[in-house]
Coordinates of C-alpha atoms in Angstrom, one line a residue:
Chain L
M325 CA -44.1 -13.0 -22.9
S326 CA -42.8 -9.8 -21.3
S327 CA -39.8 -11.6 -20.2
T328 CA -37.8 -14.7 -20.3
R329 CA -37.5 -14.7 -16.6
R330 CA -41.2 -14.8 -16.5
F331 CA -41.3 -17.5 -18.9
V332 CA -38.7 -19.5 -16.8
A333 CA -39.8 -18.8 -13.7
D334 CA -42.0 -21.6 -12.0
E335 CA -45.2 -19.4 -12.2
P336 CA -48.3 -20.5 -13.7
L337 CA -48.7 -18.7 -17.0
A338 CA -52.5 -19.9 -18.2
L339 CA -53.9 -22.6 -16.4
G340 CA -51.0 -23.3 -14.4
V341 CA -51.1 -26.9 -16.1
A342 CA -47.4 -26.8 -17.5
S343 CA -45.9 -25.5 -14.3
R344 CA -48.0 -28.5 -12.1
L345 CA -47.1 -31.0 -14.6
A346 CA -43.4 -30.0 -14.4
G347 CA -43.5 -30.2 -10.8
R348 CA -44.8 -33.7 -10.8
L349 CA -42.3 -34.9 -13.5
G350 CA -39.4 -33.2 -12.0
A351 CA -38.9 -31.4 -15.3
S352 CA -38.5 -27.7 -16.0
P353 CA -41.8 -25.6 -16.8
A354 CA -40.2 -24.0 -19.5
V355 CA -39.7 -27.5 -21.3
V356 CA -43.0 -28.6 -20.6
R357 CA -44.4 -25.3 -21.9
V358 CA -42.1 -25.7 -25.2
A359 CA -43.7 -29.4 -25.5
F360 CA -47.4 -28.2 -25.1
L361 CA -46.4 -25.3 -27.7
L362 CA -44.9 -28.1 -30.4
L363 CA -47.9 -30.4 -29.8
G364 CA -50.5 -28.0 -30.3
L365 CA -49.0 -26.9 -33.7
A366 CA -49.4 -30.5 -34.4
A367 CA -52.9 -30.7 -35.3
G368 CA -53.9 -29.2 -32.0
V369 CA -52.8 -32.4 -30.2
G370 CA -51.0 -30.2 -27.5
V371 CA -54.2 -28.1 -27.0
A372 CA -56.4 -31.2 -26.5
G373 CA -53.7 -32.6 -24.1
Y374 CA -53.4 -29.3 -22.2
L375 CA -57.2 -29.0 -21.7
F376 CA -57.6 -32.9 -20.8
A377 CA -54.6 -32.4 -18.2
A378 CA -56.3 -29.1 -16.7
A379 CA -59.3 -31.2 -16.4
V380 CA -57.8 -34.0 -14.7
L381 CA -55.8 -32.0 -12.3
A382 CA -58.5 -29.4 -11.4
G383 CA -59.0 -29.5 -7.9
R384 CA -56.2 -32.0 -7.0
E385 CA -53.8 -31.4 -4.3
E386 CA -50.2 -30.9 -5.8
P387 CA -47.6 -33.5 -4.2
P388 CA -44.2 -31.7 -3.6
A389 CA -42.3 -30.7 -6.7
R390 CA -39.6 -33.4 -7.8
P391 CA -36.2 -32.1 -8.0
V392 CA -35.8 -30.8 -11.6
L393 CA -33.1 -33.0 -13.3
L394 CA -31.8 -33.3 -16.6
R395 CA -32.8 -36.7 -17.4
H396 CA -36.7 -35.7 -16.5
N397 CA -36.2 -32.7 -19.0
L398 CA -34.6 -35.0 -21.7
A399 CA -37.4 -37.4 -21.2
V400 CA -39.9 -34.6 -21.8
V401 CA -38.2 -33.9 -25.0
I402 CA -38.0 -37.4 -26.1
G403 CA -41.6 -38.0 -25.1
T404 CA -42.6 -35.2 -27.1
A405 CA -40.5 -36.2 -30.1
G406 CA -42.2 -39.6 -29.9
A407 CA -45.5 -37.9 -29.8
L408 CA -44.8 -35.8 -32.9
L409 CA -43.8 -39.0 -34.7
L410 CA -46.8 -40.6 -33.8
V411 CA -49.1 -38.0 -34.9
E412 CA -47.4 -37.5 -38.2
S413 CA -47.5 -41.3 -38.8
F414 CA -51.4 -41.3 -38.3
L415 CA -52.6 -38.1 -39.2
H416 CA -49.7 -36.7 -41.7
A417 CA -50.8 -33.5 -39.8
V418 CA -47.4 -32.1 -38.6
P419 CA -45.4 -29.5 -41.0
T420 CA -42.4 -31.3 -41.1
T421 CA -40.2 -29.0 -42.8
L422 CA -40.9 -26.2 -40.2
L423 CA -42.0 -27.9 -37.1
W424 CA -39.0 -30.6 -36.5
P425 CA -36.1 -28.0 -36.9
A426 CA -38.0 -25.3 -35.0
G427 CA -39.2 -27.9 -32.2
L428 CA -35.5 -29.1 -31.8
V429 CA -34.2 -25.5 -31.7
A430 CA -36.8 -24.4 -29.1
F431 CA -35.7 -27.3 -26.7
A432 CA -32.3 -27.0 -27.2
A433 CA -32.6 -23.5 -26.3
T434 CA -34.7 -24.1 -23.2
L435 CA -32.2 -26.8 -22.1
A436 CA -29.1 -24.7 -22.5
H437 CA -30.5 -21.7 -20.7
P438 CA -28.4 -21.1 -18.0
T439 CA -31.1 -20.1 -15.5
L440 CA -33.1 -23.3 -16.2
D441 CA -32.9 -24.3 -12.8
G442 CA -31.3 -22.7 -9.7
E443 CA -28.6 -24.9 -8.6
R444 CA -27.1 -26.7 -11.4
S445 CA -23.7 -28.0 -11.0
E446 CA -20.7 -27.2 -13.7
W447 CA -21.1 -30.7 -14.9
R448 CA -24.7 -30.8 -15.2
A449 CA -24.5 -27.4 -17.2
M450 CA -21.9 -29.0 -19.5
V451 CA -24.3 -32.5 -20.1
A452 CA -27.2 -29.6 -21.0
R453 CA -25.1 -28.1 -23.2
V454 CA -23.6 -31.2 -24.9
A455 CA -27.6 -32.4 -25.2
A456 CA -28.7 -28.8 -26.8
G457 CA -25.7 -29.2 -28.9
V458 CA -26.7 -32.3 -30.2
I459 CA -30.0 -31.4 -30.7
L460 CA -29.5 -28.4 -32.6
M461 CA -27.0 -30.6 -34.8
I462 CA -29.7 -33.1 -35.6
A463 CA -32.2 -30.0 -36.3
G464 CA -29.5 -28.8 -38.9
F465 CA -29.3 -32.4 -40.5
L466 CA -33.2 -32.6 -40.6
T467 CA -33.2 -29.3 -42.3
A468 CA -30.9 -30.2 -45.1
V469 CA -32.7 -33.5 -45.5
A470 CA -36.1 -31.8 -45.7
S471 CA -35.0 -29.5 -48.2
G472 CA -34.6 -32.7 -50.3
P473 CA -34.8 -32.4 -54.2
D474 CA -34.2 -28.6 -54.2
L475 CA -30.9 -28.4 -52.3
A476 CA -30.2 -25.5 -54.8
S477 CA -32.5 -23.5 -52.5
L478 CA -29.7 -21.7 -50.9
W479 CA -31.3 -20.2 -47.8
Q480 CA -32.2 -23.7 -46.4
A481 CA -28.5 -24.8 -46.7
I482 CA -27.1 -21.8 -45.0
A483 CA -29.8 -22.1 -42.5
A484 CA -28.5 -25.9 -41.8
A485 CA -25.1 -24.8 -41.7
L486 CA -25.8 -21.9 -39.3
I487 CA -27.5 -24.3 -37.1
L488 CA -24.8 -26.9 -37.6
L489 CA -22.2 -24.2 -36.5
V490 CA -24.3 -22.9 -33.2
G491 CA -24.6 -26.6 -32.4
I492 CA -20.9 -27.0 -32.5
G493 CA -20.3 -24.0 -30.7
F494 CA -22.5 -24.9 -27.8
L495 CA -20.7 -28.3 -27.7
L496 CA -17.2 -26.7 -27.8
A497 CA -17.7 -23.4 -26.0
P498 CA -17.6 -24.7 -22.4
F499 CA -14.8 -26.6 -23.1
L500 CA -12.6 -23.8 -24.9
Q501 CA -13.6 -21.5 -22.1
D502 CA -12.5 -24.2 -19.4
L503 CA -9.1 -24.6 -21.4
I504 CA -8.4 -20.8 -21.3
D505 CA -9.4 -20.2 -17.7
S506 CA -7.6 -23.2 -16.3
A507 CA -4.3 -21.9 -18.1
D508 CA -5.0 -18.5 -16.9
R509 CA -5.6 -20.0 -13.4
E510 CA -2.5 -21.9 -13.3
R511 CA -0.4 -19.1 -14.6
R512 CA -1.7 -16.9 -12.0
D513 CA -1.1 -19.9 -9.3
R514 CA 2.2 -20.1 -10.3
I515 CA 3.0 -16.6 -10.3
R516 CA 1.7 -16.2 -6.7
A517 CA 3.6 -19.5 -5.5
E518 CA 6.7 -17.9 -6.8
E519 CA 6.2 -14.6 -5.3
R520 CA 5.3 -16.5 -2.0
S521 CA 8.5 -18.4 -2.0
D522 CA 10.5 -15.4 -3.0
I523 CA 9.1 -13.4 0.1
A524 CA 9.2 -16.2 2.3
A525 CA 13.1 -16.9 1.3
H526 CA 13.6 -13.4 1.9
L527 CA 12.0 -12.9 5.2
H528 CA 13.9 -16.2 6.3
D529 CA 17.3 -14.6 5.5
S530 CA 16.4 -11.3 6.8
V531 CA 13.7 -10.6 9.3
L532 CA 13.7 -14.3 10.8
Q533 CA 17.3 -14.1 11.4
T534 CA 17.1 -10.6 13.2
L535 CA 14.3 -11.5 15.3
T536 CA 16.0 -14.4 16.6
L537 CA 19.1 -12.3 17.1
I538 CA 16.9 -9.8 18.9
Q539 CA 15.6 -12.4 21.3
N540 CA 19.1 -13.6 21.9
R541 CA 20.5 -10.1 23.0
A542 CA 17.2 -8.9 24.3
S543 CA 19.5 -7.8 27.3
D544 CA 21.5 -5.4 25.4
P545 CA 19.0 -2.5 24.1
Q546 CA 21.6 -1.1 22.2
I547 CA 22.2 -3.7 19.9
T548 CA 18.6 -4.7 19.9
A549 CA 17.8 -1.3 18.5
A550 CA 20.5 -1.4 16.3
L551 CA 19.5 -4.8 14.8
A552 CA 16.1 -3.6 14.3
H553 CA 17.0 -0.5 12.8
H554 CA 19.0 -2.2 10.5
Q555 CA 16.3 -4.6 9.7
E556 CA 13.9 -1.8 9.1
R557 CA 16.0 -0.2 6.8
E558 CA 16.7 -3.4 4.6
L559 CA 13.1 -4.3 4.6
R560 CA 12.1 -1.1 3.4
K561 CA 14.6 -0.9 0.7
W562 CA 13.5 -4.3 -0.3
L563 CA 9.7 -3.6 0.1
Y564 CA 10.1 -0.4 -2.1
A565 CA 13.0 -1.3 -4.5
E566 CA 15.3 1.5 -3.4
S567 CA 18.5 2.0 -4.8
D568 CA 20.6 -1.1 -5.8
E569 CA 23.6 -1.1 -3.7
S570 CA 25.8 -3.0 -6.1
L571 CA 26.1 0.2 -8.2
P572 CA 28.5 2.7 -7.4
A573 CA 27.0 6.0 -5.7
Q574 CA 26.5 8.8 -8.3
S575 CA 26.6 11.9 -6.1
L576 CA 27.5 12.9 -2.7
R577 CA 24.3 12.4 -1.0
P578 CA 23.7 8.6 -1.8
A579 CA 27.6 8.0 -1.2
L580 CA 27.3 9.4 2.2
E581 CA 24.1 7.8 3.2
R582 CA 25.5 4.4 2.2
A583 CA 28.6 5.1 4.0
A584 CA 26.4 5.7 7.1
E585 CA 24.6 2.6 6.4
E586 CA 27.6 0.5 6.3
V587 CA 29.0 1.6 9.6
E588 CA 25.3 1.0 11.1
D589 CA 25.6 -2.6 9.8
Q590 CA 29.3 -3.1 10.8
Y591 CA 29.0 -1.4 14.2
L592 CA 25.5 -2.5 15.1
T593 CA 24.8 1.3 16.0
I594 CA 22.5 3.9 14.9
V595 CA 23.9 6.7 12.4
E596 CA 21.2 9.5 11.6
C597 CA 22.7 10.8 8.4
I598 CA 21.2 14.2 7.2
V599 CA 22.1 15.7 4.0
V600 CA 21.2 19.0 2.7
G601 CA 21.8 19.7 -0.9
D602 CA 23.7 17.3 -3.2
S603 CA 26.9 17.5 -5.5
E604 CA 28.7 15.4 -8.0
L605 CA 31.3 12.9 -6.3
N606 CA 34.6 14.1 -7.6
D607 CA 37.8 13.2 -5.7
A608 CA 37.6 15.7 -3.2
A609 CA 34.1 14.9 -2.4
S610 CA 34.8 11.4 -2.1
A611 CA 37.7 11.9 0.1
V612 CA 35.2 13.9 2.8
V613 CA 32.9 10.8 2.3
G614 CA 35.9 8.7 3.3
A615 CA 36.9 10.7 6.1
A616 CA 33.1 10.8 7.5
R617 CA 33.1 7.5 7.4
E618 CA 36.4 7.1 9.3
A619 CA 34.8 9.6 11.9
M620 CA 31.6 7.4 12.1
I621 CA 33.8 4.4 12.6
N622 CA 35.7 6.1 15.5
A623 CA 32.7 7.0 16.9
A624 CA 31.0 3.5 16.6
K625 CA 34.1 2.1 18.1
F626 CA 35.1 4.2 20.9
A627 CA 32.3 6.8 21.7
E628 CA 29.8 4.2 23.5
A629 CA 26.9 6.4 22.6
P630 CA 23.6 5.1 21.4
M631 CA 23.5 7.1 18.2
I632 CA 25.8 9.1 16.1
S633 CA 24.6 12.3 14.2
V634 CA 25.9 13.0 10.6
Y635 CA 25.1 16.2 8.9
A636 CA 26.4 17.5 5.6
E637 CA 25.5 20.7 4.0
V638 CA 26.4 20.9 0.3
S639 CA 26.3 24.4 -1.3
T640 CA 28.0 26.2 -4.2
T641 CA 30.4 27.7 -1.8
Q642 CA 31.6 24.9 0.6
L643 CA 30.9 21.0 1.4
V644 CA 30.6 20.6 5.3
V645 CA 30.1 17.7 7.3
F646 CA 29.6 17.1 11.1
V647 CA 30.0 13.6 12.6
R648 CA 28.9 13.9 16.0
D649 CA 28.4 11.7 19.1
R650 CA 27.1 12.5 22.7
G651 CA 29.6 9.8 24.2
V652 CA 32.4 9.5 26.3
G653 CA 34.8 11.9 24.5
F654 CA 38.5 12.1 24.9
D655 CA 41.3 14.7 25.4
V656 CA 42.2 15.9 22.0
E657 CA 45.6 16.9 23.1
R658 CA 46.4 13.6 24.3
V659 CA 45.1 11.1 21.7
P660 CA 46.2 7.5 22.5
T661 CA 48.6 5.9 20.1
D662 CA 46.0 3.4 19.3
R663 CA 43.7 6.2 17.7
R664 CA 46.4 7.5 15.4
G665 CA 43.9 6.7 12.7
L666 CA 41.9 9.7 13.7
S667 CA 44.3 12.2 12.3
D668 CA 45.8 10.2 9.5
S669 CA 42.5 8.7 8.1
I670 CA 40.6 12.0 8.8
Q671 CA 42.6 14.8 8.6
H672 CA 45.3 13.8 6.0
R673 CA 42.7 12.3 3.8
V674 CA 40.7 15.7 3.0
E675 CA 43.8 17.9 3.5
R676 CA 45.2 16.5 0.3
F677 CA 42.6 18.2 -1.4
G678 CA 42.7 21.4 0.3
G679 CA 40.1 20.8 2.9
A680 CA 40.2 20.4 6.7
A681 CA 39.1 18.4 9.6
T682 CA 38.8 19.8 13.0
I683 CA 38.0 17.7 16.4
R684 CA 36.2 19.2 19.2
S685 CA 36.1 16.6 22.0
A686 CA 36.4 16.5 26.0
P687 CA 36.1 13.8 28.2
G688 CA 32.5 13.1 29.0
A689 CA 31.3 15.9 26.7
G690 CA 31.0 13.6 23.4
T691 CA 32.7 14.2 20.2
E692 CA 32.4 16.2 16.9
V693 CA 34.2 15.8 14.0
R694 CA 33.9 18.8 11.2
I695 CA 35.0 18.1 7.8
E696 CA 35.2 20.8 5.1
M697 CA 36.1 20.9 1.7
P698 CA 36.3 24.3 -0.4
P699 CA 34.4 24.1 -3.6
A700 CA 36.4 22.6 -6.7
Chain E
M299 CA -0.2 18.5 37.0
S300 CA 0.9 16.5 34.3
I301 CA -0.1 17.2 30.5
R302 CA -2.9 15.4 29.1
V303 CA -2.1 13.5 26.1
V304 CA -4.2 11.4 23.5
V305 CA -2.2 8.9 21.1
V306 CA -3.4 8.4 17.7
D307 CA -1.7 5.4 15.9
D308 CA -3.2 2.4 14.2
H309 CA -0.5 0.2 15.9
A310 CA -1.8 -1.0 19.2
L311 CA 1.6 -2.1 19.9
F312 CA 3.1 1.4 19.7
R313 CA 0.2 3.1 21.5
Q314 CA 1.0 0.7 24.3
G315 CA 4.7 1.5 24.0
V316 CA 4.0 5.3 24.3
T317 CA 1.8 4.8 27.2
T318 CA 4.3 2.8 29.2
A319 CA 7.2 5.1 28.1
V320 CA 5.7 8.2 29.0
G321 CA 2.9 7.3 31.5
S322 CA 4.8 8.5 34.7
Q323 CA 5.3 12.0 33.4
L324 CA 2.1 12.4 31.2
D325 CA -1.5 11.8 31.6
V326 CA -2.2 9.7 28.5
V327 CA -6.2 10.3 28.6
G328 CA -7.2 8.7 25.3
E329 CA -5.9 6.3 22.3
A330 CA -7.5 5.8 19.0
D331 CA -6.6 3.8 16.0
D332 CA -8.1 5.6 13.0
I333 CA -9.3 9.1 11.9
E334 CA -12.9 8.7 13.0
S335 CA -12.1 7.4 16.3
G336 CA -9.3 9.8 16.7
I337 CA -11.7 12.7 16.3
A338 CA -14.1 11.4 18.6
V339 CA -11.7 10.8 21.5
I340 CA -10.1 14.2 21.2
R341 CA -13.4 16.0 20.9
R342 CA -14.4 14.1 24.2
T343 CA -11.4 14.5 26.2
K344 CA -10.1 17.9 24.7
P345 CA -6.2 16.9 25.4
E346 CA -3.1 19.5 25.4
V347 CA -1.2 17.5 23.1
V348 CA -2.2 14.7 20.5
L349 CA 0.5 12.5 19.4
L350 CA -0.4 11.9 15.8
D351 CA 0.9 9.0 13.5
V352 CA 1.6 10.6 9.8
H353 CA 0.0 7.6 8.4
L354 CA -3.3 6.0 9.8
T355 CA -4.9 3.1 7.8
S356 CA -7.9 5.3 7.1
G357 CA -5.7 8.1 5.6
S358 CA -3.5 11.1 6.6
G359 CA -3.6 12.2 10.1
I360 CA -3.9 15.9 8.3
K361 CA -7.7 15.2 8.3
I362 CA -7.9 15.1 12.2
I363 CA -6.2 18.3 12.5
E364 CA -8.3 19.9 9.9
A365 CA -11.5 18.6 11.3
L366 CA -10.6 19.8 14.8
A367 CA -8.7 23.1 13.8
D368 CA -11.7 25.5 14.4
E369 CA -13.3 23.4 17.3
L370 CA -10.4 22.9 19.5
P371 CA -7.7 25.5 18.8
A372 CA -6.1 25.2 21.9
T373 CA -5.1 21.3 21.3
R374 CA -1.8 20.9 19.6
Y375 CA -0.3 18.0 17.5
L376 CA 3.0 16.3 17.5
A377 CA 3.3 14.3 14.4
L378 CA 5.3 10.9 14.5
S379 CA 6.0 8.4 11.8
V380 CA 8.3 5.6 11.4
S381 CA 9.5 6.8 8.0
D382 CA 10.2 10.2 7.0
A383 CA 8.6 10.8 3.7
P384 CA 9.0 14.7 3.3
A385 CA 5.7 15.5 1.6
D386 CA 3.7 13.7 4.5
V387 CA 5.8 15.2 7.2
L388 CA 5.5 18.6 5.4
G389 CA 1.8 18.1 5.2
L390 CA 1.1 17.4 8.6
V391 CA 3.4 20.6 9.9
R392 CA 1.5 22.9 7.1
A393 CA -1.9 21.5 8.6
G394 CA -0.7 22.7 11.9
A395 CA 1.2 20.4 13.8
R396 CA 3.8 21.7 16.2
G397 CA 6.6 19.5 15.4
Y398 CA 7.6 16.2 14.1
V399 CA 9.6 13.1 15.7
T400 CA 10.5 9.7 14.2
K401 CA 8.9 6.8 16.2
R402 CA 12.5 5.6 17.2
I403 CA 12.5 8.5 19.7
G404 CA 13.4 7.4 23.3
G405 CA 10.8 7.9 26.2
A406 CA 12.4 11.0 27.7
D407 CA 12.9 12.8 24.8
L408 CA 9.3 11.9 23.7
I409 CA 8.2 13.4 27.3
D410 CA 10.5 16.5 26.3
A411 CA 8.8 16.9 23.0
V412 CA 5.3 16.8 24.3
N413 CA 6.1 19.4 27.0
K414 CA 7.7 21.8 24.3
V415 CA 4.5 21.1 22.2
A416 CA 2.4 21.7 25.0
A417 CA 4.2 25.0 25.6
G418 CA 3.7 26.2 22.6
D419 CA 7.2 25.7 21.0
A420 CA 8.2 23.8 18.0
V421 CA 9.7 20.3 18.0
F422 CA 12.2 19.6 15.0
S423 CA 13.7 16.3 14.6
P424 CA 17.3 16.1 12.9
K425 CA 15.4 15.2 9.9
L426 CA 12.7 18.0 9.9
A427 CA 15.4 20.3 10.3
G428 CA 17.4 18.9 7.3
F429 CA 14.3 19.1 5.3
V430 CA 13.7 22.8 6.3
L431 CA 16.9 23.5 5.3
D432 CA 16.9 21.8 2.1
T433 CA 13.7 23.6 1.2
F434 CA 15.0 27.4 2.5
T435 CA 18.4 27.2 0.8
K436 CA 17.2 26.3 -2.5
P437 CA 17.4 29.8 -4.8
A438 CA 13.7 31.2 -4.5
P439 CA 11.6 31.0 -7.6
P440 CA 11.4 34.3 -9.2
A441 CA 7.6 34.4 -8.7
A442 CA 7.9 34.2 -4.7
D443 CA 10.7 37.0 -4.7
N444 CA 8.5 40.0 -4.5
E445 CA 6.1 39.0 -2.1
D446 CA 6.6 38.3 1.6
D447 CA 10.2 37.7 1.3
E448 CA 10.5 37.3 4.9
I449 CA 8.7 34.4 5.0
N450 CA 10.3 32.5 2.2
R451 CA 13.8 32.9 3.7
L452 CA 15.4 32.0 7.0
S453 CA 17.6 34.7 9.0
P454 CA 20.9 33.8 9.7
R455 CA 20.3 32.9 13.2
E456 CA 17.6 30.5 12.1
H457 CA 19.8 29.0 9.6
E458 CA 22.3 28.4 12.5
V459 CA 19.8 26.9 14.7
M460 CA 18.4 24.5 12.0
Q461 CA 21.9 23.4 11.1
H462 CA 22.6 22.8 14.6
L463 CA 19.2 20.9 15.1
A464 CA 20.1 18.6 12.0
R465 CA 23.7 18.1 13.5
G466 CA 21.7 16.3 16.5
Y467 CA 21.8 19.3 19.0
A468 CA 19.4 19.6 21.7
Y469 CA 18.0 23.0 22.2
K470 CA 20.2 23.7 25.5
E471 CA 23.3 22.7 23.7
I472 CA 22.5 25.0 20.7
A473 CA 21.9 27.7 23.4
A474 CA 25.4 27.2 24.7
E475 CA 26.9 27.0 21.7
L476 CA 25.5 29.9 20.3
H477 CA 25.6 31.9 23.5
I478 CA 22.0 32.7 23.7
S479 CA 19.2 31.7 26.2
V480 CA 17.5 28.5 25.5
R481 CA 14.3 30.5 25.3
T482 CA 15.8 32.5 22.3
V483 CA 16.8 29.0 20.5
E484 CA 13.1 28.2 21.1
S485 CA 11.4 31.2 19.4
H486 CA 13.7 30.8 16.5
A487 CA 12.4 27.4 16.0
S488 CA 8.8 28.5 16.3
A489 CA 9.5 31.2 13.8
V490 CA 10.8 28.6 11.3
L491 CA 7.9 26.5 12.0
R492 CA 5.7 29.5 11.2
K493 CA 7.6 30.2 8.0
L494 CA 7.2 26.7 7.0
Q495 CA 3.5 26.7 7.4
L496 CA 3.2 29.9 5.8
T497 CA 5.8 29.8 2.9
N498 CA 4.4 30.1 -0.8
R499 CA 7.6 28.6 -2.2
H500 CA 6.1 26.5 -5.0
E501 CA 9.2 24.0 -5.1
L502 CA 8.5 23.2 -1.3
T503 CA 5.5 20.8 -2.5
H504 CA 7.1 19.8 -5.8
W505 CA 10.6 19.0 -3.8
A506 CA 8.6 16.9 -1.4
A507 CA 6.8 15.2 -4.0
T508 CA 9.6 14.3 -6.1
R509 CA 11.9 13.0 -3.3
R510 CA 11.4 9.5 -2.2
L511 CA 11.6 8.2 1.4
V512 CA 14.7 9.6 2.8

């Protein structure tokens, strides 16, 4: 009696009759044991049967056990019920009121036990539950009938109702569980599928396009590097849900970083943008960002340098931005007419707000544009 | 004799790329892809410089530096990463890395950086220089003012050197610009690195923690 596991496991408990019979019948030892117990309560028929079976089986070789099947178990249950009926009709020795319901409950519980046999499929588990439920409902019905004339006896009615409820529970529980499970699973699957198609669409529009471009332009290392860098930045932004580009920048740092990214994208170059400190993006600061952007574009267009360095330092005393490249450079004194933009778009832009821009460059020595703005 | 280097990075493709890019000038004596094997390889080969990925699948590269700090004090570390999350970079520098570069660095620049680290100098990428400036130009918290003020502040020259590094200048260019020797630029950079490792500025970690990836 130590544990249910012991009871269910196919180990002999007494003379090993039940387990040997169970093996031959292809039924669960637990079911056979319950059958013997019930029959034993019915005028000792079970005890006699047990001893008889023990005598017959003694010294015999056991054939290989038949597989435990639900219908074998049910056959044992029905056989036991029949035997009980016979005993009752001939000997009137069955304590009906208790034995019938108790017996049926015992069988039901045994059948519904999830560890009844090892590899029961889901379908079979369901059938076992249905059988157990039906048996319990019959037991409840019998209890109600057995209480007969004194229906007023409350506890019997309650017991009957409870047993009925448990029976219904047994019948419905797996279905409800299945319903909940499958609804859950379906929702999860749908979300996963949507996410997957989102990711696929995004990768297709971005990474795959870029990879194709890179394959086509593999001979140009600078464009390849710029494309890869652009893609890296975009993917990072997407993965980590960084700032939304559709919103206007709130302060100087993001505004300048965004300008650098735009130049990177537009001219397929690499702009390394370092900002120290931050400030409010007023008109003067916006002018500085605009001027810096022009300087970057100039560098991207004419410098023929692999990279543009942008460094901005924002403090209470000043705002200064450096845009530097190690490209071909030019003679500042003799700016070609097509590069008028340099003074117009860079210098004039910041001078209007009291700032200044100076350009240092020499052929072959790169260019550095320094943009300054006094504090507002 | 070329410098002996170990590459610890969890991407085989990157290790391969580094080996190809620097193989002619440096002696890549070992590779590893995680913390455990990294420690084992470094212990066995005793390289002069370890190229250490900031993020390894099994954790931060800091663990390698910490595990071997007492055992192999001569081995120097150069941190590498794709992204410049200041918290992670700072962690490695504070643990003892002699510098930090991004993985975008070109082969020639990487060889140069390894040589610098092997010689005991500091290597600042523009990003790291910007980070240093951002950290040190903020007003120091009152608690830090009275103790080790030297450590918590950059000298004007150090500040200038960092600014030029952030602007994308090489040591040689900075030397020409400031009319000092390259050696002096290097010693300024090393001093800044030491301050970065020793500073007790509270907001240093706070700053790094609250910033997202730059």
